[in-house]
Short mmCIF file of C-alpha atoms in Angstrom, two decimals:
data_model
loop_
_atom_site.label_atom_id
_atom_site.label_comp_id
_atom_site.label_asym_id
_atom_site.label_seq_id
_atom_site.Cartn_x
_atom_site.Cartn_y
_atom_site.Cartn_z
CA UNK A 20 13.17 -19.93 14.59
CA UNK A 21 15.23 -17.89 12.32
CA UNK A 22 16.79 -20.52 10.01
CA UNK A 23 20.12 -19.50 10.60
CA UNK A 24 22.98 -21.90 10.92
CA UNK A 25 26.32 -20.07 10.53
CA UNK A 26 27.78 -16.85 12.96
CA UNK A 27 27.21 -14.86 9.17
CA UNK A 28 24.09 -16.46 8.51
CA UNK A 29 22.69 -15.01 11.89
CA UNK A 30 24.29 -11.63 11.68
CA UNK A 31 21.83 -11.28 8.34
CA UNK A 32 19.17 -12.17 9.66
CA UNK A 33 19.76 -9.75 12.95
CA UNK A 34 20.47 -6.83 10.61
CA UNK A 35 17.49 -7.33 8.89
CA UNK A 36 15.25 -7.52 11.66
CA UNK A 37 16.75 -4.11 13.58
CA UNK A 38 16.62 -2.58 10.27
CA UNK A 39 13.08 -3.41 9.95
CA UNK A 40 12.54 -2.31 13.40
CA UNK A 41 13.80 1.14 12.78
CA UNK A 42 11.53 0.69 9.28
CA UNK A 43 8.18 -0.40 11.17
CA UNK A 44 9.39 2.28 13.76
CA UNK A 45 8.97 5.54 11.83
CA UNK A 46 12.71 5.84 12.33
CA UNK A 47 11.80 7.34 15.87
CA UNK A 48 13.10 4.52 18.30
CA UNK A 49 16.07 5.40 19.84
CA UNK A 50 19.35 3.10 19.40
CA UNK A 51 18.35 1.47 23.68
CA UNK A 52 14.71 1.09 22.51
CA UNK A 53 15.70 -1.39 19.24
CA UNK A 54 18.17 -3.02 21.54
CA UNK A 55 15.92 -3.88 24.40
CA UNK A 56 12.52 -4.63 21.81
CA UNK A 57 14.78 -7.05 19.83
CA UNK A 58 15.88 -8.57 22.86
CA UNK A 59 19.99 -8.13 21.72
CA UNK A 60 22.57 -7.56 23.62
CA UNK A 61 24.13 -4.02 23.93
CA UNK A 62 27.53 -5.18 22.31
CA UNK A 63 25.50 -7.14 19.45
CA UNK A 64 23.23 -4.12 18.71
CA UNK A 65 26.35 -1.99 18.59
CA UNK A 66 28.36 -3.83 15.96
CA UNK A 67 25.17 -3.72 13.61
CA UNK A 68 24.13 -0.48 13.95
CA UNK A 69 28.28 0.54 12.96
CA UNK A 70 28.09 -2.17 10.07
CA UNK A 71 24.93 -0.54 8.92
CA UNK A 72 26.06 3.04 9.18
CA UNK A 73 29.13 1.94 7.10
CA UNK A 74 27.24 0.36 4.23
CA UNK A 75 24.78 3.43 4.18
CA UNK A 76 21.74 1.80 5.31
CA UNK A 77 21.50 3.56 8.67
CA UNK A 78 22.39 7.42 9.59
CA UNK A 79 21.87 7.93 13.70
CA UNK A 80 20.66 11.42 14.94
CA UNK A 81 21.00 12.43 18.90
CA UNK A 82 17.20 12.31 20.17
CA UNK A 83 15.91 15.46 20.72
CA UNK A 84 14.94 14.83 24.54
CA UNK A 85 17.69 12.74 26.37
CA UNK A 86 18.78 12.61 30.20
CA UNK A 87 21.95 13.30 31.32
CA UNK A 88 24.92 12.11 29.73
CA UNK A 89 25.85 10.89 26.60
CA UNK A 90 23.26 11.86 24.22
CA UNK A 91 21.06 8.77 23.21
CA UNK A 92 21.19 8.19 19.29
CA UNK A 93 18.23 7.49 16.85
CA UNK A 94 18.87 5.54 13.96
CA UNK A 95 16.93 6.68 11.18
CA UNK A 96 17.44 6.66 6.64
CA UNK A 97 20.74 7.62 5.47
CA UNK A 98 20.96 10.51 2.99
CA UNK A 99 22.50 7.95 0.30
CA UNK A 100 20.29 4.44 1.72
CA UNK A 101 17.50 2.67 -0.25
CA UNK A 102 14.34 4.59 -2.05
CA UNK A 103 11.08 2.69 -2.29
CA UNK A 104 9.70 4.48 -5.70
CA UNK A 105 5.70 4.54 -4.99
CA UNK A 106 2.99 5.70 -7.49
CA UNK A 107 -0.47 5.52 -7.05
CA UNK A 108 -2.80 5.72 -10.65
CA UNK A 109 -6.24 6.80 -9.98
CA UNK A 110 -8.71 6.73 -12.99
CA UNK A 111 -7.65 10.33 -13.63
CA UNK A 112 -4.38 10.95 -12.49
CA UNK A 113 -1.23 9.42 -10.82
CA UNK A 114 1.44 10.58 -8.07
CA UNK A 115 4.68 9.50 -7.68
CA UNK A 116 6.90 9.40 -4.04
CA UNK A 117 10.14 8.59 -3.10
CA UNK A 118 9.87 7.35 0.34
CA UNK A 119 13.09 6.22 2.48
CA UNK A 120 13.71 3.64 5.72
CA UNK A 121 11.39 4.87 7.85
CA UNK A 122 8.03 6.06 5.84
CA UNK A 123 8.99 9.35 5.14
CA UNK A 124 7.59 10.35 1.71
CA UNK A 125 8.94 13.07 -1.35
CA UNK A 126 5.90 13.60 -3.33
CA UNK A 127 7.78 14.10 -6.82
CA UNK A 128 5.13 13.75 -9.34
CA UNK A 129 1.44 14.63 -9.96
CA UNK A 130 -0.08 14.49 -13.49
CA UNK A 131 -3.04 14.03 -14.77
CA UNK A 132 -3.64 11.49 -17.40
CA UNK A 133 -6.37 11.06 -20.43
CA UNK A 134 -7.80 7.18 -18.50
CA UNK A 135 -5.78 5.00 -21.31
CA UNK A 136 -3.60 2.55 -20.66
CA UNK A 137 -0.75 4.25 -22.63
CA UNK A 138 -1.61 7.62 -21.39
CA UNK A 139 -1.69 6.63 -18.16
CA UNK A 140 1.39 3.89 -17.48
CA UNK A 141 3.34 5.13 -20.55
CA UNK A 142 3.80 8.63 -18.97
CA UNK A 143 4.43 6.96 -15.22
CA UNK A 144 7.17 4.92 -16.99
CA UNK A 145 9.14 8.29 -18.33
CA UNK A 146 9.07 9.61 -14.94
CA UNK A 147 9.55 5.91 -13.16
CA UNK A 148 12.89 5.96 -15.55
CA UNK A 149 13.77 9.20 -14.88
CA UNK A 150 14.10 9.03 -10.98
CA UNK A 151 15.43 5.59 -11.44
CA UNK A 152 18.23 7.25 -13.55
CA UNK A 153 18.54 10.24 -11.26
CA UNK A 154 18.57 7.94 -7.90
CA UNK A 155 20.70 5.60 -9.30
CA UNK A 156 21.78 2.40 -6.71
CA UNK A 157 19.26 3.59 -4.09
CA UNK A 158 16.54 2.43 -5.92
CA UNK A 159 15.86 -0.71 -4.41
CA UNK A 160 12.45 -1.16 -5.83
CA UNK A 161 9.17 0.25 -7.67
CA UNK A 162 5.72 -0.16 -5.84
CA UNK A 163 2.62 0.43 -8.03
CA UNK A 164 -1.09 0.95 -6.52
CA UNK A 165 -3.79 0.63 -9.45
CA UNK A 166 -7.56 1.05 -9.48
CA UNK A 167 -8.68 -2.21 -9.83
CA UNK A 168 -8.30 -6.05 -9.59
CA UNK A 169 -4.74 -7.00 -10.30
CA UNK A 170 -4.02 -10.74 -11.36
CA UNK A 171 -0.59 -12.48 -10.94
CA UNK A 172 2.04 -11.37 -13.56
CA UNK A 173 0.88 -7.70 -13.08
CA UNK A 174 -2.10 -7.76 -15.57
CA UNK A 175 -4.91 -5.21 -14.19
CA UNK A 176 -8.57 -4.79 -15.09
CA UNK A 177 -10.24 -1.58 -14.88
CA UNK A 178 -13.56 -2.12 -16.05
CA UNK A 179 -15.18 1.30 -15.91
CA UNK A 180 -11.83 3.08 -17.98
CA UNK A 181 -12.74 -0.26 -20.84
CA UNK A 182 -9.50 -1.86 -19.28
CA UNK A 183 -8.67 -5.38 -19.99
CA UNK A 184 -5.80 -7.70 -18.86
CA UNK A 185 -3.79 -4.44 -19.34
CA UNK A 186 -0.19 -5.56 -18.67
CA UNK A 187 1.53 -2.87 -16.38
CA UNK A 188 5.29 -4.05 -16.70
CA UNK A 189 4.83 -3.74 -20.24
CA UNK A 190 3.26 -0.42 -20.67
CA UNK A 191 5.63 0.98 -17.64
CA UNK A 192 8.88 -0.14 -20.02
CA UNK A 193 7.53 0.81 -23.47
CA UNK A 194 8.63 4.04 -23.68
CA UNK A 195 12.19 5.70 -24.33
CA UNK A 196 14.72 5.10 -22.33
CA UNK A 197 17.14 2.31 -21.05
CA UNK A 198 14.68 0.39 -18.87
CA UNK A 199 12.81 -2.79 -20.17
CA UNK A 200 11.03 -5.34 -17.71
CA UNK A 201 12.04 -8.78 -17.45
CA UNK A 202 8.83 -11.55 -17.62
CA UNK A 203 8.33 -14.58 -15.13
CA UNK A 204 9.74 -16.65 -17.81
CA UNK A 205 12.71 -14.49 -18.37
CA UNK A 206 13.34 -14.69 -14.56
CA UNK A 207 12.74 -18.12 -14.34
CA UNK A 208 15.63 -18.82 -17.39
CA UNK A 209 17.87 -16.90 -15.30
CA UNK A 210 17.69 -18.71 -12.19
CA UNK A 211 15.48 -16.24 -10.26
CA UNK A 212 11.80 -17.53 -10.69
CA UNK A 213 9.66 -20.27 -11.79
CA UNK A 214 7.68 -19.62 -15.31
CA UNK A 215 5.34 -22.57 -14.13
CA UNK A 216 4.23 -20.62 -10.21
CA UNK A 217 1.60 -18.28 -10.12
CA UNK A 218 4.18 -15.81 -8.73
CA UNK A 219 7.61 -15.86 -8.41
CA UNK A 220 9.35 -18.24 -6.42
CA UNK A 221 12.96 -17.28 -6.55
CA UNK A 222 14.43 -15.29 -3.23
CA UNK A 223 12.41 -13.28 -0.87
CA UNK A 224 13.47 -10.07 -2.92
CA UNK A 225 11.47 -11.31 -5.76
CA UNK A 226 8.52 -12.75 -4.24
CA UNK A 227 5.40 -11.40 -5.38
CA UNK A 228 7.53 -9.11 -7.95
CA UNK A 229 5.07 -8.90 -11.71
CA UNK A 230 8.86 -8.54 -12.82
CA UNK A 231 11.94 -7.29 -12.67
CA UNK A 232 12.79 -3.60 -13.87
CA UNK A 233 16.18 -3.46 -15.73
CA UNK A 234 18.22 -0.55 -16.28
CA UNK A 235 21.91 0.30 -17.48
CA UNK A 236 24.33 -1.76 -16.68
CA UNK A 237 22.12 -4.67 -16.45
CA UNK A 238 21.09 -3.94 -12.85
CA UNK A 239 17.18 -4.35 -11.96
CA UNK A 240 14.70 -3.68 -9.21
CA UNK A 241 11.97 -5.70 -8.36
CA UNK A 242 8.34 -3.89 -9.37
CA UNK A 243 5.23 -4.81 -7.61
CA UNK A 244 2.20 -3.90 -8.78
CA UNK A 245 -1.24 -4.29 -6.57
CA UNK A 246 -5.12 -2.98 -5.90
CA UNK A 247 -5.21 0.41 -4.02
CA UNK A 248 -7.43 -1.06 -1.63
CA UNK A 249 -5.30 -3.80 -1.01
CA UNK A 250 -2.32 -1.53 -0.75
CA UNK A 251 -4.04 0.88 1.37
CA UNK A 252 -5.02 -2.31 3.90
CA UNK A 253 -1.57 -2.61 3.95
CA UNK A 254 -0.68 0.29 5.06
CA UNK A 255 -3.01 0.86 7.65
CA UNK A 256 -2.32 -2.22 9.00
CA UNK A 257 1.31 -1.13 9.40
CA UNK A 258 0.95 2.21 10.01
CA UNK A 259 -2.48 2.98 10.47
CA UNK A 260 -5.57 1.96 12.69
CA UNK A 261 -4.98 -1.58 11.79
CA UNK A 262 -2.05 -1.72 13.61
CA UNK A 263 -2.12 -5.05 16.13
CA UNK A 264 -5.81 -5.34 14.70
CA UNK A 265 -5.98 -9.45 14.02
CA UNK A 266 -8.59 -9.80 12.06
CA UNK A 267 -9.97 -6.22 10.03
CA UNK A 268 -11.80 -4.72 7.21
CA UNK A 269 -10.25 -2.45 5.14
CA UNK A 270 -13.10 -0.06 2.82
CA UNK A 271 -11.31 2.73 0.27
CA UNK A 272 -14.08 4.83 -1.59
CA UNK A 273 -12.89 6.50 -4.63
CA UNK A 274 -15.21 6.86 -7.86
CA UNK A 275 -16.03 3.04 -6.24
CA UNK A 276 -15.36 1.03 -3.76
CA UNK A 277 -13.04 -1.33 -2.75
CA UNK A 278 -12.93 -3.61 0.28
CA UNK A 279 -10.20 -6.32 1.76
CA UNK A 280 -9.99 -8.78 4.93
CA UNK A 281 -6.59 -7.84 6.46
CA UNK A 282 -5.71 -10.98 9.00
CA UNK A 283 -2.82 -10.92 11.17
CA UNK A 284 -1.50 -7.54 9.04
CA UNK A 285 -1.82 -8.76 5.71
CA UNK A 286 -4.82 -8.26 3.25
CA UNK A 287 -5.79 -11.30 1.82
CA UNK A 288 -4.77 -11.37 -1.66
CA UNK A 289 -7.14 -14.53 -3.38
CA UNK A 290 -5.53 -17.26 -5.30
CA UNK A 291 -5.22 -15.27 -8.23
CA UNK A 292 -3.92 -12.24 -6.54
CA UNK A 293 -7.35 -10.14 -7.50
CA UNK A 294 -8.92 -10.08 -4.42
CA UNK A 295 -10.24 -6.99 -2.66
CA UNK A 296 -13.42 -6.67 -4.70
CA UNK A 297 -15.75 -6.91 -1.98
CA UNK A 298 -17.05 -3.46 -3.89
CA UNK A 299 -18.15 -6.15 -6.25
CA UNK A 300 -20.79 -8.36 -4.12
CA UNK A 301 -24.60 -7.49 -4.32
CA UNK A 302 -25.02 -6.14 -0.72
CA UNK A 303 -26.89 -3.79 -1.08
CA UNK A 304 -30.05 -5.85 -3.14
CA UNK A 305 -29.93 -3.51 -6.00
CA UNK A 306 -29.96 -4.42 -9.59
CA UNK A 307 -28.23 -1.54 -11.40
CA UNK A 308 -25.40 -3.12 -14.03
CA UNK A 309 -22.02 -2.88 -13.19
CA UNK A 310 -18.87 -1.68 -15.54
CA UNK A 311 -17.71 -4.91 -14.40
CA UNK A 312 -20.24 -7.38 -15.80
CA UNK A 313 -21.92 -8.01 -12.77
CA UNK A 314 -25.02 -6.86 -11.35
CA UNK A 315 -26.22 -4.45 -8.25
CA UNK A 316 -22.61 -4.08 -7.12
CA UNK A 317 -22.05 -2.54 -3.98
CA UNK A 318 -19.69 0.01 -5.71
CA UNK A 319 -22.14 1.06 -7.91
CA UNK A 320 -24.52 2.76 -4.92
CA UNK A 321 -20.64 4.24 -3.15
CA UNK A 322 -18.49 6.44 -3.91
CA UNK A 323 -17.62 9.52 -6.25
CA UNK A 324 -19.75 8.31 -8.79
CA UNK A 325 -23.41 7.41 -6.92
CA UNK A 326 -22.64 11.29 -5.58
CA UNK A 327 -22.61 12.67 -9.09
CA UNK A 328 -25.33 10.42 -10.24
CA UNK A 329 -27.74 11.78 -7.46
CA UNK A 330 -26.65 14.81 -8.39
CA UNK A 331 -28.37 14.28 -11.89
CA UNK A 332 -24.65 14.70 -13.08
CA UNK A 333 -22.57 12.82 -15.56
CA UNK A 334 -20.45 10.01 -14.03
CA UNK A 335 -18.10 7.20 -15.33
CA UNK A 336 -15.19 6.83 -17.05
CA UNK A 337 -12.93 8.29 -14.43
CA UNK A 338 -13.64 11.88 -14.78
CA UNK A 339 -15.86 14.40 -12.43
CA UNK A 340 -13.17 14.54 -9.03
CA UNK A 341 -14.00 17.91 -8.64
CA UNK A 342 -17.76 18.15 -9.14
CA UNK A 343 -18.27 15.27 -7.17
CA UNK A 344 -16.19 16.54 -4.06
CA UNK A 345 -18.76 19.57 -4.30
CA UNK A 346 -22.05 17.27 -4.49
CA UNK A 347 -20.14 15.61 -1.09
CA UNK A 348 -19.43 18.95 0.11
CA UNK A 349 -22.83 20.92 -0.39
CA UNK A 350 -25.24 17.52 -0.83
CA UNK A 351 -26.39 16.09 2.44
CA UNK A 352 -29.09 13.83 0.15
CA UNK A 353 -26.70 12.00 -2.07
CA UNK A 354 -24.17 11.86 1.16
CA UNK A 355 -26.60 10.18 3.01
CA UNK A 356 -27.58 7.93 0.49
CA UNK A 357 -24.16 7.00 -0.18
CA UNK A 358 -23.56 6.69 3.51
CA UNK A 359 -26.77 4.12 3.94
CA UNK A 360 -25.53 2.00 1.11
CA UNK A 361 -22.18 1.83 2.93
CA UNK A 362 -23.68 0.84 6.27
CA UNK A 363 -25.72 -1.83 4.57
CA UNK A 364 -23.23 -3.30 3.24
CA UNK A 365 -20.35 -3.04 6.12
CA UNK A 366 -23.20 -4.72 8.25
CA UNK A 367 -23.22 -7.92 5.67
CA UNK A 368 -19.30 -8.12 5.65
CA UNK A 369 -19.24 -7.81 9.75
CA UNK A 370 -22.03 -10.82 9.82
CA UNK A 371 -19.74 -13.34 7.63
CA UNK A 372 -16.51 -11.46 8.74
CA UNK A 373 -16.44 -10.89 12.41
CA UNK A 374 -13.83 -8.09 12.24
CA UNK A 375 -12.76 -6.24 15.17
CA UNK A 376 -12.67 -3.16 12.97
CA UNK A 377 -13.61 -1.60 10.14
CA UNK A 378 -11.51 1.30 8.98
CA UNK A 379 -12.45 4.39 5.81
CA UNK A 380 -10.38 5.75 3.56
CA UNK A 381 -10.57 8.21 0.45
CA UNK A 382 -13.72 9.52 0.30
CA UNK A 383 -14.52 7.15 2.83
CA UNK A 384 -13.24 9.23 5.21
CA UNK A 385 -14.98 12.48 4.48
CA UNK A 386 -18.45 10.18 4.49
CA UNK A 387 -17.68 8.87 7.46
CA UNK A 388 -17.45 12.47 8.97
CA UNK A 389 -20.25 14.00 7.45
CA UNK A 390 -22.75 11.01 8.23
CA UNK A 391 -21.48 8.75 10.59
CA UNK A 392 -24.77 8.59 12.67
CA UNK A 393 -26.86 7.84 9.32
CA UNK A 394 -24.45 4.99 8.35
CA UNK A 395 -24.24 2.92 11.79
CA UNK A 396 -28.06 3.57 11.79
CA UNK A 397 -28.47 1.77 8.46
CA UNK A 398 -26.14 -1.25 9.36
CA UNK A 399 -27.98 -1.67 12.60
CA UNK A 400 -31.01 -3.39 11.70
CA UNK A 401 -29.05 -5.83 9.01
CA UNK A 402 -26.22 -7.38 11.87
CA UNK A 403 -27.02 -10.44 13.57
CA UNK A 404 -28.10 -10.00 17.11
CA UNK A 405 -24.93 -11.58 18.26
CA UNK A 406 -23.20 -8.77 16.21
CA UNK A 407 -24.92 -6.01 17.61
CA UNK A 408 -24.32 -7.11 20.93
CA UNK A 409 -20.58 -5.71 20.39
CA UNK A 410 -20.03 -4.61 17.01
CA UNK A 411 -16.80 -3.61 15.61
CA UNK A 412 -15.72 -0.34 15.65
CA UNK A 413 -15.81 1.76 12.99
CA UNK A 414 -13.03 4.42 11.89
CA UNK A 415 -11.53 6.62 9.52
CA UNK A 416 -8.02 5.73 8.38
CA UNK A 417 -5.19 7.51 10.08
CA UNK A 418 -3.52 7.82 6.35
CA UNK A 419 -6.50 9.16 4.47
CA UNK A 420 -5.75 9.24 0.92
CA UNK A 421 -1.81 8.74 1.41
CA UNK A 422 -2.75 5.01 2.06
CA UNK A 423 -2.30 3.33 -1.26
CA UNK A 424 0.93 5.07 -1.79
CA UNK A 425 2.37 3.97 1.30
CA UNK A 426 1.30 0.22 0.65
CA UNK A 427 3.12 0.28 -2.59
CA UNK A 428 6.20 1.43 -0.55
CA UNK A 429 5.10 -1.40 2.05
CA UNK A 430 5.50 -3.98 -0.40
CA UNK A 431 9.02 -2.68 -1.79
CA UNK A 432 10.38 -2.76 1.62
CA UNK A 433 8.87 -6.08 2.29
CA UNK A 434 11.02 -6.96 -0.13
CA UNK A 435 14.41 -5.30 0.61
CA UNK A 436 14.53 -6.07 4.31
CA UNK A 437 15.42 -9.68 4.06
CA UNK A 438 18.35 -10.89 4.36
CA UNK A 439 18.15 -11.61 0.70
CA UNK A 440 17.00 -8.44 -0.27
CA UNK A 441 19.98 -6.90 1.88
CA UNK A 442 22.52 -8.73 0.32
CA UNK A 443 22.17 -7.00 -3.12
CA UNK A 444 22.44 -3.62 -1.53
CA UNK A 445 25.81 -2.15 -3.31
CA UNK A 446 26.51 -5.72 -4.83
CA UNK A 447 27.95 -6.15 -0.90
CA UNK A 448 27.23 -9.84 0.85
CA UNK A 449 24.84 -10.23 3.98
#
């Protein structure tokens, strides 16, 4: 059941679903394909698609291979439609994309930054501003991926760069220019949110928003800010070897680790919003402190720091990309250490878990192909028997490192293609 009572209310909530179609399509599905999948009839699917080409949402191309006849169309993003503006900050740099209807991604920006707060979001905010100013109306949103547990409201701790409850809007507004970020409780005075909710609960467009980005003219886009891993489940889910997966687990392996349930397509986000910390559980029976507080942390034995640290070389603080992607290119000791610790660990998550499967990325991914044998050999002898009897399988993510980007755009599309969401698009109703 849609919801819809009026002939308007329904033709909103049909453009939103064939636009999401197209969306969740790769903008590949041809104009027939949406019509039969979304079970409309040719005459329906026809005045959308020409309402949708008017407003700019849709553009249609002829498909490359057609049969006779009338060439079939494929409706993909229109040269002037909505932008997604995705970053993803790692502890040492961040990259910025513009990404349109469909998933295709503009890389525009990649900087390094000095692992502050200010150095890092302050800089992201010039450029967010800039493309905002330069993109104008199509920005329909701004997606942010951080390295770390992110709490409602947008607050993120990075415990191994000394960050605390650092509040992204903020530091992605502070700097020059027109833009300035409206709190929960600003939203919530004007009409759009509720100060008291853990996260917002005005209209679908701002669900799940840390706040609102204004600009000139008073106009704002919703920003969402979330854990890479979390965004990276996302994304693999939708695009990615998650895809129709019910029940999966979701590793990324950068200087840590991160890890995240994904059921039915959506990582599951705790009741804080700071879940996907499973690089945080002792699973692996060590002791060695954490950054976090905690002690014998998975992360700590995974990723690009345990490489550099069996390499007898510095680690910590979000610096050593480089020398560590040599220790996993040239080390087959540390690789295989860090490639036991991970099967060790995946084995305890598949016991209380059941997933169907368990998908790499980041470094996860080059672990996976360098030791693949050693790490299903070290989760073996820790699964139940019942597990082992059909264990899930175990893969490297389709989106390697891209993942966390594209799960920022995920969640700004999420957003937009509501009926909702569409009715801001050029101030124009549903």
């Amino acid at each position: 059941m849609n919801g819809a009572t009026t002939s308007g209310e329904l033709r909103a909530h049909n453009r939103a679903r064939l636009l999401r179609a197209v969306h969740e399509g790769g903008a590949t599905l041809t104009r027939s394909q949406l019509t039969r999948d979304l079970g409309l009839a040719r005459g329906t699917a026809s005045v959308l698609v020409a309402g949708l080409l008017e407003d700019e949402l849709l553009h249609e191309e002829p498909a490359r291979e057609h049969a006779r006849g009338r060439p079939t169309q494929v409706p993909g993003p229109h040269p002037h439609g909505p932008v997604a503006l995705a970053a993803d900050v790692r502890e040492d740099a961040w990259e910025l994309a513009a990404c349109e209807l469909g998933g295709r991604v503009t890389v525009l920006a990649v900087r390094p930054h000095d692992g502050t707060p200010e150095g890092a979001l302050g800089t992201l905010g010039e450029a967010l501003a800039a493309e905002r100013e330069r993109l104008g109306h199509r920005v329909v949103g701004v997606g942010v991926a951080l390295a770390g547990p992110v709490r409602h409201g947008g607050l993120v701790d990075i415990a191994h760069l000394s960050w605390h409850a650092v509040d992204v809007p903020h530091l992605l507004t502070a700097g020059p220019g027109p833009a300035d970020a409206l709190t929960l409780s600003e939203l919530a005075e004007s009409g759009h949110g509720s100060a008291d909710a853990p996260r917002p609960s005005g209209p679908p467009s701002l669900r799940g928003a840390a706040a609102v980005l204004g600009g000139g003219g008073g106009r704002g886009v919703p920003l969402f800010v979330g854990n890479d891993t979390a965004f990276a489940a996302l994304a693999e889910a939708r695009r990615g070897r998650l895809r129709g997966v019910r029940v999966g687990l979701h590793l990324h392996v950068d200087f840590d680790l991160g890890g995240v349930l994904v059921v039915d397509g959506r990582p599951l986000g705790g009741a804080a919003g700071s879940g996907a910390e499973f690089g945080h559980m002792p699973l692996t029976g060590g002791e060695r402190p954490c950054p976090c507080g905690a002690l014998g942390c998975w992360s700590t034995e995974v990723g690009a720091n345990a490489l550099l640290r069996h390499a007898g070389l510095a680690h910590g603080g979000g610096r050593g990309r480089e020398q560590a992607e040599r220790v996993l290119a040239t080390s087959s000791k540390a690789v295989a250490a860090n490639a036991r610790a991970l099967g060790r660990g995946i084995a305890a998550l598949v016991n209380a878990h059941d997933p169907e499967a368990v998908t790499l990325s980041g470094h996860g991914v080059e672990l996976y192909e360098r030791a693949g044998e050693t790490l299903r050999a070290a989760a073996e002898p820790y699964l139940m028997a019942i597990r082992r009897e059909a264990p899930p399988r175990i893969e490297s993510s389709a989106l390697g490192w891209r993942g966390a980007l594209l799960g920022a755009m995920e969640s700004v599309f999420d957003a937009f293609l509501t009926p909702e969401g569409l009715g801001g698009w050029r101030g124009s109703p549903p």
